[in-house]
Every structure is written in C-alpha cells, then in structure tokens.
Tab-separated table of C-alpha atoms and ligand atoms in Angstrom:
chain	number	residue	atom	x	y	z
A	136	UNK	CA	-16.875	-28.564	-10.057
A	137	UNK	CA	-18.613	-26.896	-12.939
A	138	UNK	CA	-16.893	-27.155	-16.394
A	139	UNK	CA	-14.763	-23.472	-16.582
A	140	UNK	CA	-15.412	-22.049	-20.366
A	141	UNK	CA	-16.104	-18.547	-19.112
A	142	UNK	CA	-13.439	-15.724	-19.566
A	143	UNK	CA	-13.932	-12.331	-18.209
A	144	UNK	CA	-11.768	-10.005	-20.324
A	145	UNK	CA	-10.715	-6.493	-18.654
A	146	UNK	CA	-10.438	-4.180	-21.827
A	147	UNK	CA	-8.723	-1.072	-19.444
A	148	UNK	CA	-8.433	-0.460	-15.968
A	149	UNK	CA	-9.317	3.179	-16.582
A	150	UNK	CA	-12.997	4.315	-15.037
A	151	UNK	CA	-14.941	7.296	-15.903
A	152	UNK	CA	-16.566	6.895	-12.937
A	153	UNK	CA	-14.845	6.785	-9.398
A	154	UNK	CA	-17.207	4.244	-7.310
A	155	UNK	CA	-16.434	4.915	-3.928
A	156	UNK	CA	-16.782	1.148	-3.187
A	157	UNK	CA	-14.287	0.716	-5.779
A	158	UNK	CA	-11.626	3.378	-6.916
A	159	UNK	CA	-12.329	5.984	-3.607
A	160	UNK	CA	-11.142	9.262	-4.269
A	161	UNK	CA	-7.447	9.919	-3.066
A	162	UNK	CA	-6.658	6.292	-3.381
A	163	UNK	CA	-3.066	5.629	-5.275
A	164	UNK	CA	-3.820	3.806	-8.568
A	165	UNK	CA	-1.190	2.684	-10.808
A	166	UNK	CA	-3.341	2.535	-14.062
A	167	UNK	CA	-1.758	0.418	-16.596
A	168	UNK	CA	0.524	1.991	-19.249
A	169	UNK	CA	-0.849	2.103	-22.588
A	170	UNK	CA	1.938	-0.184	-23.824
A	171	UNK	CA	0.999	-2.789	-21.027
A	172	UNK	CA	-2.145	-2.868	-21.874
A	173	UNK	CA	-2.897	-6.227	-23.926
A	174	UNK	CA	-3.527	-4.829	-28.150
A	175	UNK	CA	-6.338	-5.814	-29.957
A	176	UNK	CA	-4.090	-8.560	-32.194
A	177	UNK	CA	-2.551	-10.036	-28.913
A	178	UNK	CA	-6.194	-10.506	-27.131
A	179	UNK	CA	-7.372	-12.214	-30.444
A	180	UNK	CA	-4.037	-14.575	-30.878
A	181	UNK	CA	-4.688	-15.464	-26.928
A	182	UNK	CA	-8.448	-16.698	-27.904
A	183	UNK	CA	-7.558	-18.083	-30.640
A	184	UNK	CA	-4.739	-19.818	-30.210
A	185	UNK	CA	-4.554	-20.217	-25.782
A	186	UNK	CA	-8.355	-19.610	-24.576
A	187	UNK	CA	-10.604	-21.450	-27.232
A	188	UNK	CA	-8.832	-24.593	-27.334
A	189	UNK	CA	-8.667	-25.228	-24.213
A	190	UNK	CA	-12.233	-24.630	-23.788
A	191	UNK	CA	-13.379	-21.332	-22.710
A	192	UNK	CA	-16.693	-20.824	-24.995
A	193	UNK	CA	-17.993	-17.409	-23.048
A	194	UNK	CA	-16.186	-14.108	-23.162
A	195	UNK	CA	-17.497	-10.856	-20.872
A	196	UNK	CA	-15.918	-7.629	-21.585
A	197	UNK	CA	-15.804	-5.473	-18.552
A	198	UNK	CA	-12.801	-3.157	-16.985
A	199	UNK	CA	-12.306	-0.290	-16.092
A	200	UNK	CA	-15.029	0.680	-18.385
A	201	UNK	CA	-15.038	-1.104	-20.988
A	202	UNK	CA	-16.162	1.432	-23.586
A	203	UNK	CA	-13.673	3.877	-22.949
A	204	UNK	CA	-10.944	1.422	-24.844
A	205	UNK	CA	-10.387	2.574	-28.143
A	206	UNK	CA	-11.698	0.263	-31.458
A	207	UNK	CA	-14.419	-1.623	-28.748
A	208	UNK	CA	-17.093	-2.168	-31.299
A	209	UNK	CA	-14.661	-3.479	-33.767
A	210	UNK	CA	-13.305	-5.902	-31.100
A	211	UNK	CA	-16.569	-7.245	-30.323
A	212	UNK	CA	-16.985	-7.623	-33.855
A	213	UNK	CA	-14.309	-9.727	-33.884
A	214	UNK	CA	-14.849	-11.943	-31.045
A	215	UNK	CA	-18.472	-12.378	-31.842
A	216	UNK	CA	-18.000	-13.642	-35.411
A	217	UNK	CA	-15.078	-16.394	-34.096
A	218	UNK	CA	-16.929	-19.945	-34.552
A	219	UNK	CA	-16.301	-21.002	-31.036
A	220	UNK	CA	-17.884	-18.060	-29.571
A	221	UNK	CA	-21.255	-19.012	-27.348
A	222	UNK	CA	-21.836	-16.306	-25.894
A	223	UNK	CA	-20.252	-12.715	-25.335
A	224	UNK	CA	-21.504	-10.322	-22.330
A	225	UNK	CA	-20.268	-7.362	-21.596
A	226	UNK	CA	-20.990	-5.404	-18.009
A	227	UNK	CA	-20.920	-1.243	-17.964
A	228	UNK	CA	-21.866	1.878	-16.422
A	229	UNK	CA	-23.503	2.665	-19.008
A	230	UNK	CA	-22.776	6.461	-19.310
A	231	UNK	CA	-21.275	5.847	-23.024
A	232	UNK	CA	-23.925	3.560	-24.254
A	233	UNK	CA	-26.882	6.017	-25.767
A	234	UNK	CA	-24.368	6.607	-28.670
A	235	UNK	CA	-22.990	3.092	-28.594
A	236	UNK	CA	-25.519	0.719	-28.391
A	237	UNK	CA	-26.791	-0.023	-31.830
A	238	UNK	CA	-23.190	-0.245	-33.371
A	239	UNK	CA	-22.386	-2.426	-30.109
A	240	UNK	CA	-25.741	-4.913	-30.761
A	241	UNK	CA	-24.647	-4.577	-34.766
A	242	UNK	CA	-21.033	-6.116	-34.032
A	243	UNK	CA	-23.059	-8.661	-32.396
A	244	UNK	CA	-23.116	-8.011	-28.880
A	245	UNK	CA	-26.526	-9.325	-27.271
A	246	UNK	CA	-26.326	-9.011	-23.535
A	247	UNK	CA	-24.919	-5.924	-21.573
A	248	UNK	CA	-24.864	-6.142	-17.457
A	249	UNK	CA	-25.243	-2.130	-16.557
A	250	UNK	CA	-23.929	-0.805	-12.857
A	251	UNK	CA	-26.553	1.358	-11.443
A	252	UNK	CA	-26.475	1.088	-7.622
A	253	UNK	CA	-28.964	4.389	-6.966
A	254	UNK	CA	-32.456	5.279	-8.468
A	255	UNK	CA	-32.031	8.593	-6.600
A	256	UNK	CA	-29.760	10.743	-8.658
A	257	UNK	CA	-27.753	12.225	-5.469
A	258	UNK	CA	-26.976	8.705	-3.968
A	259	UNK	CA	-25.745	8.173	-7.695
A	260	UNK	CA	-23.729	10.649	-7.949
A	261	UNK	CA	-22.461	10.702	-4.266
A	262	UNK	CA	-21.774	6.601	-4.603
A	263	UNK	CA	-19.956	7.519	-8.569
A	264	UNK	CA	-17.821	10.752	-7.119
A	265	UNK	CA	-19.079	12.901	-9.882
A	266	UNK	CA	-17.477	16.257	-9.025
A	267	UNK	CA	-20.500	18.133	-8.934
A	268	UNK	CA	-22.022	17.497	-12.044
A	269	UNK	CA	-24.907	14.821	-12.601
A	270	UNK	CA	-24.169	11.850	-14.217
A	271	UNK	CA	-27.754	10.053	-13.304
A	272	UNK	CA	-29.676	11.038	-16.404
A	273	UNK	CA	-27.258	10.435	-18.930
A	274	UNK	CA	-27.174	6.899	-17.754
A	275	UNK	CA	-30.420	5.870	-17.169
A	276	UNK	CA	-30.586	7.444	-21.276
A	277	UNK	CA	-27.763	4.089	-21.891
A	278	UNK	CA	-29.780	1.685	-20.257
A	279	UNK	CA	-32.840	2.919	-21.939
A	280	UNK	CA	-30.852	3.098	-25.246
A	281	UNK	CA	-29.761	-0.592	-24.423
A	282	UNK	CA	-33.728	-1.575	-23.975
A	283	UNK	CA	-34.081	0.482	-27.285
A	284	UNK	CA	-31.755	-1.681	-28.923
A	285	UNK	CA	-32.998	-4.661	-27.691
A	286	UNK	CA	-30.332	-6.317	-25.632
A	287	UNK	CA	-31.448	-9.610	-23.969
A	288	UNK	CA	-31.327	-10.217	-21.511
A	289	UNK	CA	-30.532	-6.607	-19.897
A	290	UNK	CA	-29.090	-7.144	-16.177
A	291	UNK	CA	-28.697	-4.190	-13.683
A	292	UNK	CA	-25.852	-4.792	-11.360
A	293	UNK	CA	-26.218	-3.078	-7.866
A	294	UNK	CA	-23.848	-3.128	-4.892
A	295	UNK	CA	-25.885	-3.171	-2.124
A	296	UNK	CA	-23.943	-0.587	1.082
A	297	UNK	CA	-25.660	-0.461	4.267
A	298	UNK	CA	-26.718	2.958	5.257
A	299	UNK	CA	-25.609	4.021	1.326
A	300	UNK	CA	-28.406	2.780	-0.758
A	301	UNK	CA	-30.143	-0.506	0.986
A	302	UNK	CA	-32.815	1.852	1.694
A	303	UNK	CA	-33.550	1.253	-1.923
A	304	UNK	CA	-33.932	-2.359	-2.379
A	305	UNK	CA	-37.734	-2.408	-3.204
A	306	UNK	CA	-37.430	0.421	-5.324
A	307	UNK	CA	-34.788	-1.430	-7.710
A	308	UNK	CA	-36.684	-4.463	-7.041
A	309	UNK	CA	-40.003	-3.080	-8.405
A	310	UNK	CA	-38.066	-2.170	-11.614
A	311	UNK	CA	-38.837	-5.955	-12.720
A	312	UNK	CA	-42.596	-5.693	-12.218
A	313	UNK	CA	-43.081	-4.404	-15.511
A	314	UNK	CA	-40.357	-4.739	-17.527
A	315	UNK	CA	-38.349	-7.826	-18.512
A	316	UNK	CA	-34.844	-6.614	-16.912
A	317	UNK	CA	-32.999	-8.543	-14.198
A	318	UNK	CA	-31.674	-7.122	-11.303
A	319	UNK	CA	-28.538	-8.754	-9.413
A	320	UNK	CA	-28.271	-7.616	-5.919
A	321	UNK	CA	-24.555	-7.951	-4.868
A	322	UNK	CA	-23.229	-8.590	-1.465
A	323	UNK	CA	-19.975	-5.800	-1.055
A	324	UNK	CA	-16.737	-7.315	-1.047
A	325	UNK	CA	-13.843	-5.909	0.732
A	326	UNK	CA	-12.174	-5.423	-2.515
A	327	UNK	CA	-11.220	-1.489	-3.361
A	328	UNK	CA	-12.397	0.203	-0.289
A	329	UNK	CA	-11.320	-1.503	2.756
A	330	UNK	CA	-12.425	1.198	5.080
A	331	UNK	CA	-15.548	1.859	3.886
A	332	UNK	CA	-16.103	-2.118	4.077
A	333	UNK	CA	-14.689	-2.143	7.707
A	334	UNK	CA	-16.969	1.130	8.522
A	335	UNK	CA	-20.195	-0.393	6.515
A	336	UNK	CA	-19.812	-3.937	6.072
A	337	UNK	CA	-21.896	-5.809	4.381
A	338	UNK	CA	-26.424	-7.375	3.929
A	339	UNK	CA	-26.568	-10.902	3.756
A	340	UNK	CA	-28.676	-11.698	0.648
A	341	UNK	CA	-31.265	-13.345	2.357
A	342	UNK	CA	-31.738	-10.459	4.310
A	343	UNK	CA	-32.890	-8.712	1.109
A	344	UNK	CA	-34.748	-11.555	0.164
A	345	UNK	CA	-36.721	-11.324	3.270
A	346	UNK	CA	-37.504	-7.541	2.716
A	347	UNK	CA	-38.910	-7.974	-0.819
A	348	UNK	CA	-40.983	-10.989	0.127
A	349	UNK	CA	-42.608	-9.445	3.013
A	350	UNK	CA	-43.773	-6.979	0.065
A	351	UNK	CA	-44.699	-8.626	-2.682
A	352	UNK	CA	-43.914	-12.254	-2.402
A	353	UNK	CA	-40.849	-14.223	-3.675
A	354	UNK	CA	-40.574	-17.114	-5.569
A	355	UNK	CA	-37.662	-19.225	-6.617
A	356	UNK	CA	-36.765	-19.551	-10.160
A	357	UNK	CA	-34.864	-22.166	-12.126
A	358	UNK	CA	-33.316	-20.158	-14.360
A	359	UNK	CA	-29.506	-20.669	-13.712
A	360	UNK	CA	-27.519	-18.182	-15.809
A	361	UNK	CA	-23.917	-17.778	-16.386
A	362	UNK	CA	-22.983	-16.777	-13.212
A	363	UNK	CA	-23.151	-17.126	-9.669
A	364	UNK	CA	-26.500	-15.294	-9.059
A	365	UNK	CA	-29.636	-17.298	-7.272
A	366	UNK	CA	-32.317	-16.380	-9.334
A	367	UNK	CA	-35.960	-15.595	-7.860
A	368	UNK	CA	-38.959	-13.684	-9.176
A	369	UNK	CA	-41.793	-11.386	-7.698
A	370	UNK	CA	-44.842	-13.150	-8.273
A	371	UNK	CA	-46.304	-12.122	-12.077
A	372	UNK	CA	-43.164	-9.617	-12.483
A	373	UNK	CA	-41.720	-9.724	-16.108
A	374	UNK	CA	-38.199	-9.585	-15.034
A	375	UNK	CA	-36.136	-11.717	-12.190
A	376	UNK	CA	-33.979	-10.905	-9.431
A	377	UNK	CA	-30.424	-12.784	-8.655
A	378	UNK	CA	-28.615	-12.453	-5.433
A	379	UNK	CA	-25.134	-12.598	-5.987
A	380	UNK	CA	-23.502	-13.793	-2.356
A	381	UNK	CA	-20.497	-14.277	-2.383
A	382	UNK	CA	-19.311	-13.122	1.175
A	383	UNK	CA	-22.627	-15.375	2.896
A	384	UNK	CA	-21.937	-18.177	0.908
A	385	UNK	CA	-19.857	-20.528	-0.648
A	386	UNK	CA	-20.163	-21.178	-4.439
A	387	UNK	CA	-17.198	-21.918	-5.530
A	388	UNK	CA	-18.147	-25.476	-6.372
A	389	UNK	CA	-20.220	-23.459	-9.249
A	390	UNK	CA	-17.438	-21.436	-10.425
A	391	UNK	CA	-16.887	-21.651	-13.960
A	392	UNK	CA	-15.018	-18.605	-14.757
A	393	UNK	CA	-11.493	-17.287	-15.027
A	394	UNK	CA	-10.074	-13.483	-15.481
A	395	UNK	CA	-8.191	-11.599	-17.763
A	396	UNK	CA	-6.913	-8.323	-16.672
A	397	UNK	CA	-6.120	-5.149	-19.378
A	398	UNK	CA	-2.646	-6.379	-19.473
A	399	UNK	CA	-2.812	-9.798	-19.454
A	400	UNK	CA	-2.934	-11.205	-16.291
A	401	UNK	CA	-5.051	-14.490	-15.899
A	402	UNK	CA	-6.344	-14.866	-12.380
A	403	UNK	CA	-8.110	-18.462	-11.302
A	404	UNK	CA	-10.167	-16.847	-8.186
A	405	UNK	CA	-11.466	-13.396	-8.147
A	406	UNK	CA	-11.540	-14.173	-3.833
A	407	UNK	CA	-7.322	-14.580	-4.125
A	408	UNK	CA	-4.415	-13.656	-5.556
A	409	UNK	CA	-3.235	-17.463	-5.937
A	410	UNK	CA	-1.555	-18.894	-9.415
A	411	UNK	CA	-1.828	-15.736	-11.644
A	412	UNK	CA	-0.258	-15.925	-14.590
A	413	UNK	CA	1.231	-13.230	-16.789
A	414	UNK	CA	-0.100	-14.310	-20.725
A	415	UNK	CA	1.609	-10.951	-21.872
A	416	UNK	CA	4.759	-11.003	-21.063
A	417	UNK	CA	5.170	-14.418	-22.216
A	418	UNK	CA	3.104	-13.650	-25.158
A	419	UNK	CA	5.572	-10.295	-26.247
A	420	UNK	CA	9.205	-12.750	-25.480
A	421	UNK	CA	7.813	-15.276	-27.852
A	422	UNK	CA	6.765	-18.081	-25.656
A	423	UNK	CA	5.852	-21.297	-27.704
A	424	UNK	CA	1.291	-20.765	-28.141
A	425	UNK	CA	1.637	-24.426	-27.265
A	426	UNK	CA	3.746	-24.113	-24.213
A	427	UNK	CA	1.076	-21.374	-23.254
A	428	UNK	CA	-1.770	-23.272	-23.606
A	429	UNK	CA	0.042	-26.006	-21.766
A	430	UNK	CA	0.581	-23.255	-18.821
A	431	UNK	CA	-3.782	-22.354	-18.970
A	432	UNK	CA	-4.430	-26.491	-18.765
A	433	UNK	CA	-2.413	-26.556	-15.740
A	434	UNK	CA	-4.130	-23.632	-14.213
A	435	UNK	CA	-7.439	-25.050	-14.755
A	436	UNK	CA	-6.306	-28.610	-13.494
A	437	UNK	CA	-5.647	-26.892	-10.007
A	438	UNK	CA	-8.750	-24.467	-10.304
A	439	UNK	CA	-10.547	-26.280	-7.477
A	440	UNK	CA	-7.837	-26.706	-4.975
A	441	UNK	CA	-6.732	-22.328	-5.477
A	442	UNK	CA	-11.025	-21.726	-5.036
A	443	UNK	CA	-11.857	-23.976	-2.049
A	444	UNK	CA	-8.495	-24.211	-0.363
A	445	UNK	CA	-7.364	-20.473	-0.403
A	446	UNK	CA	-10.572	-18.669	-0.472
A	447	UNK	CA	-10.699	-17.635	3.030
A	448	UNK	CA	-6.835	-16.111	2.879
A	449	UNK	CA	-8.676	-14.087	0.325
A	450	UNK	CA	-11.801	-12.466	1.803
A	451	UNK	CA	-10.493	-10.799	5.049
A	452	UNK	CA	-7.306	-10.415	3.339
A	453	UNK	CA	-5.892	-7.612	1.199
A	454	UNK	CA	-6.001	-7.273	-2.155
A	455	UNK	CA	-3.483	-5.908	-4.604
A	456	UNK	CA	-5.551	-5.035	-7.091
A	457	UNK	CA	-9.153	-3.226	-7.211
A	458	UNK	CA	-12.273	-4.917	-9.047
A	459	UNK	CA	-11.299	-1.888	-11.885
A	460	UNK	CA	-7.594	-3.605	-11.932
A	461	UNK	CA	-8.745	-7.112	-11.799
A	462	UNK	CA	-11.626	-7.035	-14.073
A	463	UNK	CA	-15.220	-6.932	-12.303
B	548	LIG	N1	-17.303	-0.103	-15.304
B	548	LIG	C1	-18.131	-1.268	-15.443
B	548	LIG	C2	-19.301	-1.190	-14.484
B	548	LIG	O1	-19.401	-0.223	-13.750
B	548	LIG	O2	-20.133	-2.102	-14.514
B	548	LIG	C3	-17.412	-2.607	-15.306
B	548	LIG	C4	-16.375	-2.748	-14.250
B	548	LIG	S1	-16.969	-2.741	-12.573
B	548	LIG	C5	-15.453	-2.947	-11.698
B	548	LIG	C6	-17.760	-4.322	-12.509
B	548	LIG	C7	-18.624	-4.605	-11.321
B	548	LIG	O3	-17.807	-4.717	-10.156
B	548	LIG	C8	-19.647	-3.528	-11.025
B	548	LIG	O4	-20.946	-4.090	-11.039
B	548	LIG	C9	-19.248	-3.067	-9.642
B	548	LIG	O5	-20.363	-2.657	-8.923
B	548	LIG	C10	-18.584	-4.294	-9.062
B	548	LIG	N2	-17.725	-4.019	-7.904
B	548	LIG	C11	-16.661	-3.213	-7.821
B	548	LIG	N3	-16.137	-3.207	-6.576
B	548	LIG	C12	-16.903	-4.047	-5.831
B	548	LIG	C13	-16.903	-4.475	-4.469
B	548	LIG	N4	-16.004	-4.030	-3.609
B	548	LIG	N5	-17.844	-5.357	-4.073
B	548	LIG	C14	-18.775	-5.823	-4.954
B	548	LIG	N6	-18.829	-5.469	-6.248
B	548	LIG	C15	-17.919	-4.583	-6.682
C-alpha cells in the first residue's frame, strides 16, 4: 500500500448549497453543534502534536463548505506556515471565493478543487437546490477569481448523474482545450442520496472515456497526483482530465489518505464506517497527546485490512453520515 500522509480536514458540515446528490432537500441532518465542532487551537494541537508526527505531510480543507467556517484564511495561514506542511488543498463550491481568493492564496493556499457539476446554469441550480434564485454566475465569478489569483493547479470536480448532467461530458471536457485547468470526472457514490442513486445509478469511467475519445482523441498521462484520479489528456489540450472511479474499480491499494470530520472524527475508509475514532472527545477529557498518537499509529497499522477487507460492506451499504458530514 501507498505511504498514508494525506489528511482531509472537514472545517463544518454546514453547506450553502444543498446538492441533491448530497444533502437532498427534506433529508434529516443533524448538523454539528457549534461546541462540537473541533476550534481552531484543538485542530492545530492535533497536527501538531497527533497528525505530523506520525506522518501525515498533506492537509485538504473541505466540509460542508469550507469557507463558510469562521477565521478560514487565518487557519490556512496557520497550517501553511507549519514546517512539515507539503502541501495544503482545499476543495469548494466556490460561491464565496471572488472575495476570498487573494487573502486565501496570501495565507498561502496554492491549490483549490472547485464543485461545478453543470455548465448550463438551470442543471446548476436544479442539481445545487437554489430556491429560485441563480447561483451559476456568481460561481463561475470564484473560479475565475481563483484563475485570477493564480491557483495551481485549479481542479473542477464534477459528479457525473445519468440523465442529470452526463449529457455534458464534452462540454466540461472541452474546458481543458484551452486553458490549463483539470477536470475530475467522478463516478456517484451511494453516499447522501440513496434513492436518487437507486433511481439513477451510476457511468462507468471508461464509458466517459470512450465518449471524449471518439471526439477528440485521448491520451494517457503520467501525471499521478494526490489522489485517486487516472489522469489522461485531449491531444494538444492545456489542461488534463482524471477519472475518479471508485465504484468500477478498486484502488484502494493507492489509498493514501485518512479523514477528519468538523468534530473530530478520524475515519480510515471513506467506502466504511470501520475503526473511527473520536480525536475530540479524547482531546477535551485530557487524553495523554502521546497515548493519542499511539491510538492514530494503530489505525494506520490496520489501514489496509479496514480498505480491502470491508470495502464491499461499505458500497451497497448505508451510510451514517453524508459526504458534507464525513468530509468530501
Ligand atoms: N462544499 C465543497 C464542494 O462542494 O466542493 C466541499 C465538500 S463536497 C461534500 C466535496 C465533494 O464531494 C464534491 O466534489 C461533491 O461533488 C462530492 N460528493 C458529494 N456527494 C457525493 C456522492 N454521493 N458521490 C460522489 N461525490 C460526491
């Protein structure tokens, strides 16, 4: 198995958006109290003191969205000037970032993931639940604030719903002709909508693949990021295009990540609910750092057998928690 240095940090569970793949309208969620949610000090102790020594290098802040938490540019600040720091991400919807995006690349944030599953503003705002009022143009302004800016690289994250918006794969594809962005195509999990997975189901990403190469052509790349994506490019397009598949195929043998929900949850296996461990409650009745760190080194150690062993429990299973809870 790969080496796991890569934390993805839920800052909130709260959304301003309301996916319907995600957090459908009418759906019962318990968002987290404000005093449950991990503070500023007790995220930095845990990388400090629990996550950096025992390896974990990379740090994505997500949610919720993560620039509805309060004091976000400050915490970046903070985790981007820590010495052990190789990289921070952070993934968004992007409807906050016009005004935030220079103070966010001035803390010393450098790559931003943006959700953006439509071109077509009424798909957007049907697949986001926007209550009647548009919230297409104000995020295409983040993304093109985050180009602005000069994040690098800039990813666009789509969820790819049959008979929602897979009419739209060129489109998004063609985005990377001429500009250096990266799209991810992402196979839809049953995670946060089980009936509209069980209604829609899901593309294989070859299937995609095969739709954009009858087009224009489709080369493999070897660029091999962070994550889990397969990486290709349209002949003599700037940008690239990853296929993130994680219902066709099996990569957890490339799995080098771990999650951190908003109140301090640490969860092995985004695919189950196996070995979580609760950092905060141990944090607040004074467990021993050392005994904590002792608790993460155990949780890696068995990594591989929670991954491989209970993966399929996971996928046709159900989930407790949506990719907002958990940490996307
Ligand atoms: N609010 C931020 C955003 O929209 O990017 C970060 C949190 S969001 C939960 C993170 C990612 O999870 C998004 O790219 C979203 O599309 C993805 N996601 C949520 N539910 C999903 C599902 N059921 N299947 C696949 N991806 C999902």
């Amino acid at each position: 198995m790969n080496t796991v240095d890569y934390l993805r940090i839920s800052l909130i569970d709260r959304c301003n958006f309301r996916c319907h793949y995600c957090m459908p309208e009418g759906s019962e969620l318990d968002y987290i109290l404000q005093q449950e949610l991990l503070t500023h000090e007790e995220l930095l102790t845990l990388l400090k003191e629990v996550f950096i020594p025992v390896g974990f290098k990379k740090f994505r802040l997500t949610g919720g969205e993560p620039l509805l938490r309060p004091g976000v540019v400050e915490l970046v600040r903070e985790i981007a000037a820590l010495d052990q720091t190789e990289d921070l991400a952070m993934t968004t919807n992007a409807f906050l970032l016009a005004g935030m995006a220079q103070d966010l690349y001035n803390a010393g944030l450098r790559r931003i993931n943006i959700s953006l599953d439509s071109l077509n503003p009424d798909t957007f705002d049907k697949i986001i639940g926007n209550r009647g009022r548009s919230r297409w143009q104000q995020t295409w302004n983040g993304i093109q604030a985050a180009h602005r800016v000069g994040f690098d690289p800039l990813k666009l994250n789509i969820v790819v719903i049959p008979g929602v918006n897979d009419a739209e794969v060129l489109d998004l594809a063609a985005l990377t002709l001429d500009r250096q962005w990266h799209i991810r195509f992402i196979e839809f999990m049953p995670i946060g909508n089980p009936e509209l997975f069980s209604d829609r189901a899901w593309i294989p990403s070859e299937e995609l693949r095969q739709q954009i190469r009858d087009r224009w052509g489709l080369l493999e790349s070897n660029v091999r990021g962070n994550g889990p994506a397969d990486v290709f490019q349209i002949p003599n397009a700037l940008g690239t295009l990853g296929f993130i598949s994680q219902m066709s195929e099996c990569f957890c043998d490339r799995c080098n990540r771990m999650r951190l929900s908003a109140d301090g949850w640490l969860r092995p296996c985004l695919l189950n609910e196996t070995g979580q461990i609760d950092l905060k409650s141990a944090l607040r009745s004074g467990v021993d750092l050392a005994q904590l760190r002792a608790r993460v080194q155990q949780l890696l150690a068995i990594k591989p057998d929670i991954n491989f062993k209970q993966r399929d429990s996971g996928t046709d299973g159900y989930y407790t928690r949506t990719m907002s809870q958990i940490g996307g």
